[in-house]
Short mmCIF file of C-alpha atoms and ligand atoms in Angstrom, two decimals:
data_model
loop_
_atom_site.label_atom_id
_atom_site.label_comp_id
_atom_site.label_asym_id
_atom_site.label_seq_id
_atom_site.Cartn_x
_atom_site.Cartn_y
_atom_site.Cartn_z
CA MET A 1 -28.59 -40.60 -24.80
CA VAL A 2 -26.62 -37.68 -25.71
CA LEU A 3 -23.88 -38.54 -23.01
CA ARG A 4 -23.41 -41.85 -24.62
CA GLY A 5 -22.94 -40.05 -28.03
CA ILE A 6 -20.40 -38.11 -26.70
CA VAL A 7 -18.41 -40.91 -25.08
CA ARG A 8 -18.43 -42.78 -28.22
CA CYS A 9 -16.99 -39.87 -30.16
CA LEU A 10 -14.18 -39.58 -27.64
CA VAL A 11 -13.38 -43.13 -27.66
CA ALA A 12 -13.34 -42.81 -31.29
CA VAL A 13 -11.01 -40.16 -31.51
CA LEU A 14 -8.80 -41.71 -28.81
CA VAL A 15 -8.49 -44.96 -30.42
CA GLN A 16 -6.27 -43.36 -32.96
CA GLY A 17 -4.05 -42.06 -30.34
CA VAL A 18 -3.91 -45.50 -28.63
CA VAL A 19 -2.35 -46.64 -31.92
CA CYS A 20 0.43 -44.14 -31.75
CA ALA A 21 0.88 -44.71 -27.92
CA ASN A 22 0.93 -48.48 -28.48
CA LEU A 23 4.24 -48.26 -30.74
CA ALA A 24 5.90 -46.55 -27.87
CA SER A 25 4.40 -48.67 -24.94
CA ALA A 26 1.75 -50.91 -23.37
CA GLU A 27 -1.99 -50.64 -22.52
CA PRO A 28 -3.21 -47.36 -22.32
CA THR A 29 -7.02 -47.77 -21.21
CA ILE A 30 -10.53 -46.30 -21.97
CA GLY A 31 -13.29 -47.52 -19.91
CA VAL A 32 -16.83 -46.80 -18.52
CA ASP A 33 -18.01 -48.07 -15.09
CA VAL A 34 -21.60 -49.04 -14.31
CA ASP A 35 -22.16 -45.52 -13.10
CA GLY A 36 -21.21 -43.98 -16.44
CA ASN A 37 -18.06 -42.53 -15.39
CA LEU A 38 -15.59 -42.72 -18.32
CA PHE A 39 -11.84 -43.25 -17.38
CA ILE A 40 -9.24 -42.49 -19.65
CA ASN A 41 -5.65 -43.63 -18.75
CA SER A 42 -2.35 -43.08 -20.45
CA SER A 43 0.01 -45.93 -20.70
CA SER A 44 1.49 -47.10 -17.26
CA SER A 45 4.45 -49.02 -18.48
CA GLY A 46 6.23 -46.37 -20.47
CA GLY A 47 7.10 -44.06 -17.79
CA ASP A 48 5.67 -40.53 -17.93
CA ALA A 49 3.33 -41.06 -20.61
CA ARG A 50 1.17 -38.13 -21.20
CA LEU A 51 -2.66 -37.12 -21.38
CA LEU A 52 -2.99 -34.76 -24.11
CA LEU A 53 -6.40 -32.98 -24.80
CA ASN A 54 -6.33 -30.77 -27.76
CA GLY A 55 -2.52 -31.00 -27.46
CA VAL A 56 -2.62 -29.54 -23.59
CA ASP A 57 -0.80 -31.85 -21.15
CA VAL A 58 -3.42 -31.40 -18.70
CA ILE A 59 -2.01 -33.68 -15.94
CA GLN A 60 1.30 -31.67 -15.99
CA GLU A 61 -0.97 -28.32 -16.07
CA LEU A 62 -2.92 -29.45 -12.87
CA ALA A 63 0.27 -30.43 -11.21
CA ASP A 64 1.79 -26.72 -11.90
CA LEU A 65 -1.19 -25.07 -10.86
CA ARG A 66 -1.18 -27.18 -7.55
CA ARG A 67 2.62 -26.01 -7.06
CA LEU A 68 1.60 -22.44 -7.94
CA TYR A 69 -1.30 -22.73 -5.30
CA ALA A 70 0.95 -24.42 -2.90
CA GLY A 71 3.28 -21.58 -3.04
CA ARG A 72 0.86 -18.89 -2.44
CA THR A 73 -0.66 -20.93 0.58
CA THR A 74 2.87 -21.06 2.16
CA THR A 75 3.25 -17.13 1.66
CA ALA A 76 -0.24 -17.04 3.33
CA SER A 77 0.52 -19.03 5.99
CA THR A 78 3.12 -16.84 6.99
CA THR A 79 0.94 -13.96 8.01
CA THR A 80 0.23 -13.51 11.71
CA VAL A 81 -3.54 -14.33 11.54
CA PRO A 82 -4.14 -16.24 8.39
CA THR A 83 -7.75 -16.73 7.62
CA THR A 84 -9.46 -18.87 4.77
CA ALA A 85 -10.73 -15.98 3.23
CA SER A 86 -7.17 -14.89 2.17
CA THR A 87 -6.41 -18.41 0.76
CA THR A 88 -9.74 -18.83 -1.29
CA THR A 89 -9.14 -15.36 -2.88
CA THR A 90 -5.67 -16.23 -3.92
CA ALA A 91 -6.45 -19.74 -5.02
CA SER A 92 -9.39 -18.76 -7.24
CA THR A 93 -7.16 -16.05 -8.83
CA VAL A 94 -4.24 -18.55 -9.74
CA LEU A 95 -6.57 -21.11 -10.98
CA THR A 96 -8.27 -18.53 -13.37
CA THR A 97 -5.24 -16.49 -14.29
CA THR A 98 -2.30 -18.98 -14.61
CA THR A 99 -0.14 -16.35 -16.49
CA ALA A 100 -0.26 -13.78 -13.78
CA PRO A 101 0.33 -14.85 -10.30
CA ALA A 102 2.26 -11.74 -9.88
CA ASN A 103 -1.03 -9.88 -9.86
CA THR A 104 -2.48 -11.95 -6.91
CA ASN A 105 -3.18 -10.02 -3.59
CA VAL A 106 -1.47 -10.97 -0.52
CA THR A 107 -2.85 -9.94 2.55
CA HIS A 108 -1.12 -9.58 6.03
CA PHE A 109 -3.67 -9.77 8.97
CA GLY A 110 -2.66 -7.90 12.03
CA THR A 111 -0.31 -4.97 12.77
CA VAL A 112 2.81 -4.61 11.04
CA GLY A 113 5.34 -3.77 13.42
CA CYS A 114 9.27 -3.68 13.62
CA GLN A 115 9.40 -7.36 13.02
CA LEU A 116 9.23 -7.08 9.22
CA GLU A 117 10.25 -10.66 8.61
CA ASN A 118 6.62 -11.50 9.70
CA VAL A 119 5.34 -9.67 6.49
CA PRO A 120 4.60 -12.13 3.53
CA SER A 121 6.67 -11.01 0.53
CA GLY A 122 4.72 -9.31 -2.10
CA VAL A 123 2.36 -7.70 0.48
CA THR A 124 -0.37 -5.95 -1.23
CA HIS A 125 -3.00 -5.22 1.65
CA ILE A 126 -2.79 -4.63 5.30
CA GLN A 127 -5.58 -5.79 7.13
CA GLY A 128 -4.54 -3.93 10.33
CA SER A 129 -2.24 -1.24 11.33
CA PHE A 130 1.08 -0.18 9.77
CA LEU A 131 2.99 0.94 12.93
CA LEU A 132 6.90 1.18 12.49
CA ASP A 133 7.45 3.00 16.01
CA GLU A 134 10.88 2.90 17.34
CA CYS A 135 12.42 0.40 14.88
CA VAL A 136 15.87 1.46 15.50
CA GLN A 137 17.42 -0.59 12.63
CA LEU A 138 15.19 0.57 10.00
CA ARG A 139 16.39 1.59 6.77
CA SER A 140 14.65 3.05 3.73
CA THR A 141 15.63 -0.03 1.89
CA ASP A 142 13.65 -2.19 4.53
CA LEU A 143 10.45 -0.51 3.29
CA LEU A 144 11.03 -2.03 -0.21
CA ILE A 145 9.15 -5.24 1.11
CA PHE A 146 6.00 -2.91 0.78
CA SER A 147 6.51 -1.91 -2.84
CA LYS A 148 3.32 -3.75 -3.88
CA LEU A 149 1.45 -2.35 -0.87
CA VAL A 150 -1.80 -0.59 -1.95
CA TYR A 151 -4.06 -0.84 1.20
CA VAL A 152 -3.68 -0.38 4.90
CA SER A 153 -7.11 -0.69 6.71
CA GLY A 154 -5.72 0.95 9.94
CA ASN A 155 -3.42 3.67 11.01
CA PHE A 156 -0.04 4.33 9.55
CA ARG A 157 2.71 5.50 11.35
CA ILE A 158 6.55 5.66 11.25
CA TYR A 159 7.83 7.25 14.22
CA SER A 160 11.16 7.43 16.40
CA PHE A 161 11.20 9.58 19.19
CA TYR A 162 13.26 7.95 21.80
CA SER A 163 15.78 6.41 19.42
CA PRO A 164 18.95 8.37 19.30
CA ARG A 165 19.26 10.25 16.11
CA GLN A 166 21.92 8.16 14.62
CA PHE A 167 19.92 5.12 14.21
CA ASN A 168 17.14 6.92 12.19
CA ASP A 169 19.32 8.61 9.56
CA ALA A 170 18.91 5.32 7.84
CA VAL A 171 15.50 6.30 6.68
CA THR A 172 16.08 8.84 4.04
CA ASN A 173 13.04 8.23 1.86
CA VAL A 174 9.84 6.12 1.79
CA ASP A 175 10.40 5.19 -1.86
CA GLY A 176 9.30 1.77 -0.90
CA LEU A 177 5.88 3.01 -0.14
CA LYS A 178 5.28 4.20 -3.91
CA ARG A 179 2.40 1.96 -4.35
CA THR A 180 0.35 2.62 -1.52
CA LEU A 181 -3.06 4.19 -2.35
CA THR A 182 -5.18 4.39 0.72
CA VAL A 183 -4.84 4.35 4.63
CA GLY A 184 -8.03 3.89 6.65
CA GLY A 185 -6.86 5.64 9.68
CA PHE A 186 -4.44 8.51 10.66
CA PHE A 187 -1.20 9.02 8.55
CA SER A 188 2.01 9.99 10.69
CA LEU A 189 5.54 10.45 10.03
CA GLY A 190 7.77 11.75 13.39
CA TYR A 191 10.78 12.29 14.35
CA ILE A 192 12.67 10.85 11.36
CA SER A 193 15.88 12.92 10.86
CA GLY A 194 17.39 11.91 7.85
CA LEU A 195 14.23 12.02 5.98
CA VAL A 196 14.69 14.39 3.16
CA ASP A 197 11.42 13.91 1.16
CA ILE A 198 8.44 11.75 0.92
CA ASN A 199 8.12 11.59 -2.75
CA GLY A 200 7.61 7.92 -2.68
CA LEU A 201 4.16 8.60 -1.14
CA ALA A 202 2.97 10.06 -4.29
CA ASN A 203 0.27 7.43 -4.70
CA ILE A 204 -1.64 8.06 -1.56
CA THR A 205 -4.81 9.39 -2.42
CA SER A 206 -6.80 8.82 0.67
CA ILE A 207 -6.51 8.57 4.47
CA GLY A 208 -9.07 8.29 7.01
CA GLY A 209 -8.06 10.22 9.80
CA VAL A 210 -5.14 12.91 11.15
CA LEU A 211 -2.42 14.02 8.86
CA ASN A 212 0.56 14.35 11.00
CA LEU A 213 4.20 15.42 10.09
CA ALA A 214 6.00 16.17 13.19
CA SER A 215 9.66 17.02 13.97
CA ASN A 216 11.42 15.75 10.85
CA ASP A 217 14.64 18.10 11.00
CA ASP A 218 15.83 17.15 7.47
CA LEU A 219 12.28 17.17 5.39
CA ILE A 220 12.19 19.66 2.80
CA ASN A 221 8.86 19.66 1.27
CA VAL A 222 5.89 17.32 1.24
CA ASP A 223 5.38 17.01 -2.39
CA GLY A 224 4.73 13.14 -1.91
CA LEU A 225 1.22 14.11 -0.52
CA SER A 226 -0.18 15.75 -3.87
CA GLY A 227 -2.58 12.93 -3.99
CA LEU A 228 -4.84 13.79 -1.12
CA THR A 229 -7.77 16.02 -1.44
CA SER A 230 -9.24 15.95 1.98
CA ILE A 231 -8.18 15.15 5.36
CA PRO A 232 -11.20 13.77 7.74
CA GLY A 233 -9.13 14.80 10.72
CA ASN A 234 -6.43 17.08 11.91
CA VAL A 235 -3.65 18.45 9.80
CA CYS A 236 -0.54 18.76 12.11
CA LEU A 237 2.76 19.85 10.62
CA ASN A 238 4.70 20.93 13.50
CA ASP A 239 8.53 21.43 14.07
CA ASN A 240 9.96 20.45 10.94
CA ASN A 241 13.19 22.53 10.94
CA GLY A 242 14.02 22.10 7.11
CA LEU A 243 10.64 22.36 5.75
CA ILE A 244 10.76 25.25 2.88
CA ASN A 245 7.37 24.83 1.40
CA ILE A 246 4.13 22.74 1.74
CA ASP A 247 3.22 22.95 -1.80
CA GLY A 248 2.45 18.93 -1.87
CA LEU A 249 -1.04 19.97 -0.01
CA ALA A 250 -1.95 21.80 -3.15
CA ASN A 251 -5.01 19.51 -4.08
CA ILE A 252 -6.55 19.35 -0.43
CA THR A 253 -9.65 21.24 -0.39
CA SER A 254 -10.94 20.32 2.95
CA VAL A 255 -9.68 19.67 6.43
CA GLY A 256 -12.37 18.07 8.87
CA GLY A 257 -10.32 19.05 12.04
CA ASP A 258 -7.67 21.31 13.04
CA VAL A 259 -5.07 23.01 11.12
CA SER A 260 -1.81 23.43 13.26
CA LEU A 261 1.22 24.59 11.63
CA GLY A 262 3.92 25.61 14.23
CA TYR A 263 7.67 25.90 14.67
CA ASN A 264 8.51 25.35 11.07
CA ARG A 265 11.54 27.84 11.00
CA LYS A 266 12.31 27.83 7.35
CA LEU A 267 8.54 28.27 6.25
CA THR A 268 8.00 31.17 4.22
CA ASN A 269 4.71 30.76 3.00
CA VAL A 270 1.82 28.46 2.99
CA ASN A 271 0.86 28.43 -0.64
CA GLY A 272 0.32 24.62 -0.50
CA PHE A 273 -3.16 25.45 1.09
CA GLN A 274 -4.27 27.48 -1.85
CA SER A 275 -7.27 24.83 -2.84
CA LEU A 276 -8.30 24.64 0.95
CA THR A 277 -11.82 26.01 1.34
CA SER A 278 -12.88 24.78 4.71
CA ILE A 279 -11.29 23.90 8.06
CA GLY A 280 -13.50 22.07 10.41
CA GLY A 281 -11.65 23.20 13.76
CA ASP A 282 -9.13 25.69 14.79
CA LEU A 283 -6.37 27.27 12.46
CA GLY A 284 -3.05 27.42 14.42
CA LEU A 285 0.06 29.24 13.10
CA SER A 286 2.59 29.77 15.93
CA HIS A 287 6.37 30.34 15.96
CA ASN A 288 6.81 30.12 12.15
CA GLU A 289 9.69 32.41 12.41
CA ALA A 290 10.26 32.85 8.50
CA LEU A 291 6.52 33.03 7.52
CA SER A 292 5.94 36.63 5.85
CA ASN A 293 2.48 36.17 4.69
CA VAL A 294 -0.67 33.71 4.56
CA ASN A 295 -1.97 34.35 1.26
CA GLY A 296 -2.34 30.38 0.92
CA PHE A 297 -5.29 30.42 2.78
CA ALA A 298 -7.07 33.09 0.78
CA SER A 299 -9.64 30.41 -0.28
CA VAL A 300 -10.73 29.38 3.12
CA ALA A 301 -14.38 30.47 3.45
CA SER A 302 -14.96 28.74 6.78
CA VAL A 303 -12.83 28.05 9.97
CA GLY A 304 -14.75 25.95 12.38
CA GLY A 305 -12.99 26.98 15.56
CA ASP A 306 -10.36 29.58 16.34
CA LEU A 307 -7.40 31.23 14.85
CA LEU A 308 -4.57 31.07 16.92
CA CYS A 309 -1.41 32.62 15.50
CA GLU A 310 1.72 34.23 17.43
CA ARG A 311 5.45 34.90 16.36
CA PHE A 312 5.45 35.42 12.84
CA LYS A 313 7.93 37.41 10.73
CA GLN A 314 6.34 40.77 10.35
CA GLN A 315 3.42 39.65 12.37
CA SER A 316 1.44 43.05 11.90
CA ARG A 317 1.24 42.53 7.96
CA LEU A 318 0.07 38.81 8.08
CA PHE A 319 -3.64 39.16 7.70
CA PRO A 320 -3.79 42.36 5.83
CA GLN A 321 -7.25 41.98 4.39
CA GLN A 322 -8.08 38.54 5.29
CA ASN A 323 -9.44 38.97 8.85
CA GLU A 324 -12.91 39.48 7.55
CA GLN A 325 -12.85 36.12 6.00
CA HIS A 326 -11.49 34.02 9.02
C1 NAG B 1 -6.94 -45.62 -14.30
O1 NAG B 1 -5.83 -45.06 -13.55
C2 NAG B 1 -6.16 -45.41 -11.96
C3 NAG B 1 -5.08 -44.74 -11.17
O2 NAG B 1 -3.70 -45.37 -11.72
C4 NAG B 1 -6.60 -46.67 -11.69
O3 NAG B 1 -7.25 -46.44 -10.45
C5 NAG B 1 -8.02 -47.02 -12.61
O4 NAG B 1 -8.40 -48.13 -12.27
C6 NAG B 1 -7.48 -46.83 -14.12
N1 NAG B 1 -8.52 -47.24 -14.70
C7 NAG B 1 -8.69 -47.98 -15.94
C8 NAG B 1 -10.05 -48.06 -16.56
O5 NAG B 1 -7.56 -48.65 -16.27
C1 NAG B 2 -6.98 -6.98 -5.10
O1 NAG B 2 -6.74 -5.89 -4.82
C2 NAG B 2 -7.47 -4.81 -5.39
C3 NAG B 2 -7.03 -3.38 -4.81
O2 NAG B 2 -7.32 -3.51 -3.42
C4 NAG B 2 -8.91 -5.03 -5.51
O3 NAG B 2 -9.52 -4.02 -6.31
C5 NAG B 2 -9.22 -6.21 -6.07
O4 NAG B 2 -10.42 -6.67 -6.17
C6 NAG B 2 -8.22 -7.24 -5.17
N1 NAG B 2 -8.49 -8.57 -6.06
C7 NAG B 2 -8.91 -9.66 -5.40
C8 NAG B 2 -8.83 -11.01 -6.35
O5 NAG B 2 -9.27 -9.95 -4.53
C1 NAG B 3 2.36 5.06 -8.51
O1 NAG B 3 1.83 3.44 -8.63
C2 NAG B 3 2.05 3.19 -10.18
C3 NAG B 3 1.73 1.76 -10.18
O2 NAG B 3 0.69 1.39 -9.50
C4 NAG B 3 3.73 3.34 -10.55
O3 NAG B 3 3.87 3.00 -11.59
C5 NAG B 3 4.13 4.67 -9.96
O4 NAG B 3 5.65 4.80 -10.28
C6 NAG B 3 3.78 5.10 -8.76
N1 NAG B 3 4.18 6.40 -8.30
C7 NAG B 3 5.26 6.75 -7.74
C8 NAG B 3 5.62 8.30 -7.49
O5 NAG B 3 6.14 5.94 -7.41
C1 NAG B 4 -3.17 17.47 -7.89
O1 NAG B 4 -3.82 16.18 -8.66
C2 NAG B 4 -3.62 16.32 -10.14
C3 NAG B 4 -4.59 15.00 -10.55
O2 NAG B 4 -4.84 14.39 -9.64
C4 NAG B 4 -2.19 16.20 -10.36
O3 NAG B 4 -1.86 16.05 -11.75
C5 NAG B 4 -1.36 17.17 -9.79
O4 NAG B 4 0.01 17.16 -9.87
C6 NAG B 4 -1.78 17.57 -8.39
N1 NAG B 4 -1.38 18.63 -7.85
C7 NAG B 4 -0.08 18.89 -7.19
C8 NAG B 4 0.09 20.45 -6.81
O5 NAG B 4 0.50 18.01 -6.88
#
């Protein structure tokens, strides 16, 4: 009964519309079939006659949404292992938020390697690892395709041990990674000569494993890591010849594994560890020839393993009153 009333009402309203439509062309129709389904058809002989509901061209809107949705599906299908889950998520976002397709998540399934053309544009999530190992042509600007990346479920590494130095100088910064928040596994940057700073990483607040920065000859500081507050695994900062300070670690309060700082020839202090209160494993400080004090460890209340150190500058003065603490 109620339904019939609504139908009548719609018909009454639309009859007025029909009058207008008739002026332009022939035969828009409204009908009800035996099952009670209501059919409203705009004129078919007038070219592109529209069907307006409260002034909204609903057919056109639907077509636009379908196109948008199709675009997102195409993007998703370029992922290495697309699943229905990503498509569903994207679709529902597009259909409910027509103004903001740019805010949808784009997930890459599988490991990201040197073949960056396999990465969907606007990628926000990597369900897998990010391992740019020995990517000889890699440049800082290539990393811009990750400018919306917020999440890596697995490990993260940019590493270039075997490639000749000249190829790697093209990665001078990691600004393309500035949205990255979370890395589920280890985080490692190694043998990237030419890398001067990692300020582009300032949004990383969480890593799930080891923090490893090794043999980056030109790296001056680690300021980009100031968002990190705890490291579940080891912290390895070895053989960074240009490293002047590690102040960027100042928010780290605990390290689950070892802290290994060695062969950083220009490092004069470890003040960056001023907030560190506990180290789960060993503390190793070897061959830092410019290191004149370790006051930065003043807050460390417990070290789970051994204290390993040799070859400091002014070695005898390194631990003046801190031996009791360690
Ligand atoms: C409305 O248009 C559709 C598709 O063109 C057609 O199948 C249907 O029969 C039409 N309905 C009426 C009531 O004219
Ligand atoms: C998109 O990603 C963000 C961050 O990981 C998450 O909080 C949000 O729920 C995701 N949105 C959708 C629609 O999946
Ligand atoms: C961190 O991400 C926000 C957007 O989420 C961005 O505005 C900001 O510039 C990023 N930080 C850096 C250092 O790029
Ligand atoms: C520590 O974190 C706070 C807030 O999260 C931030 O404002 C500050 O810059 C960080 N400290 C360092 C040394 O980066």
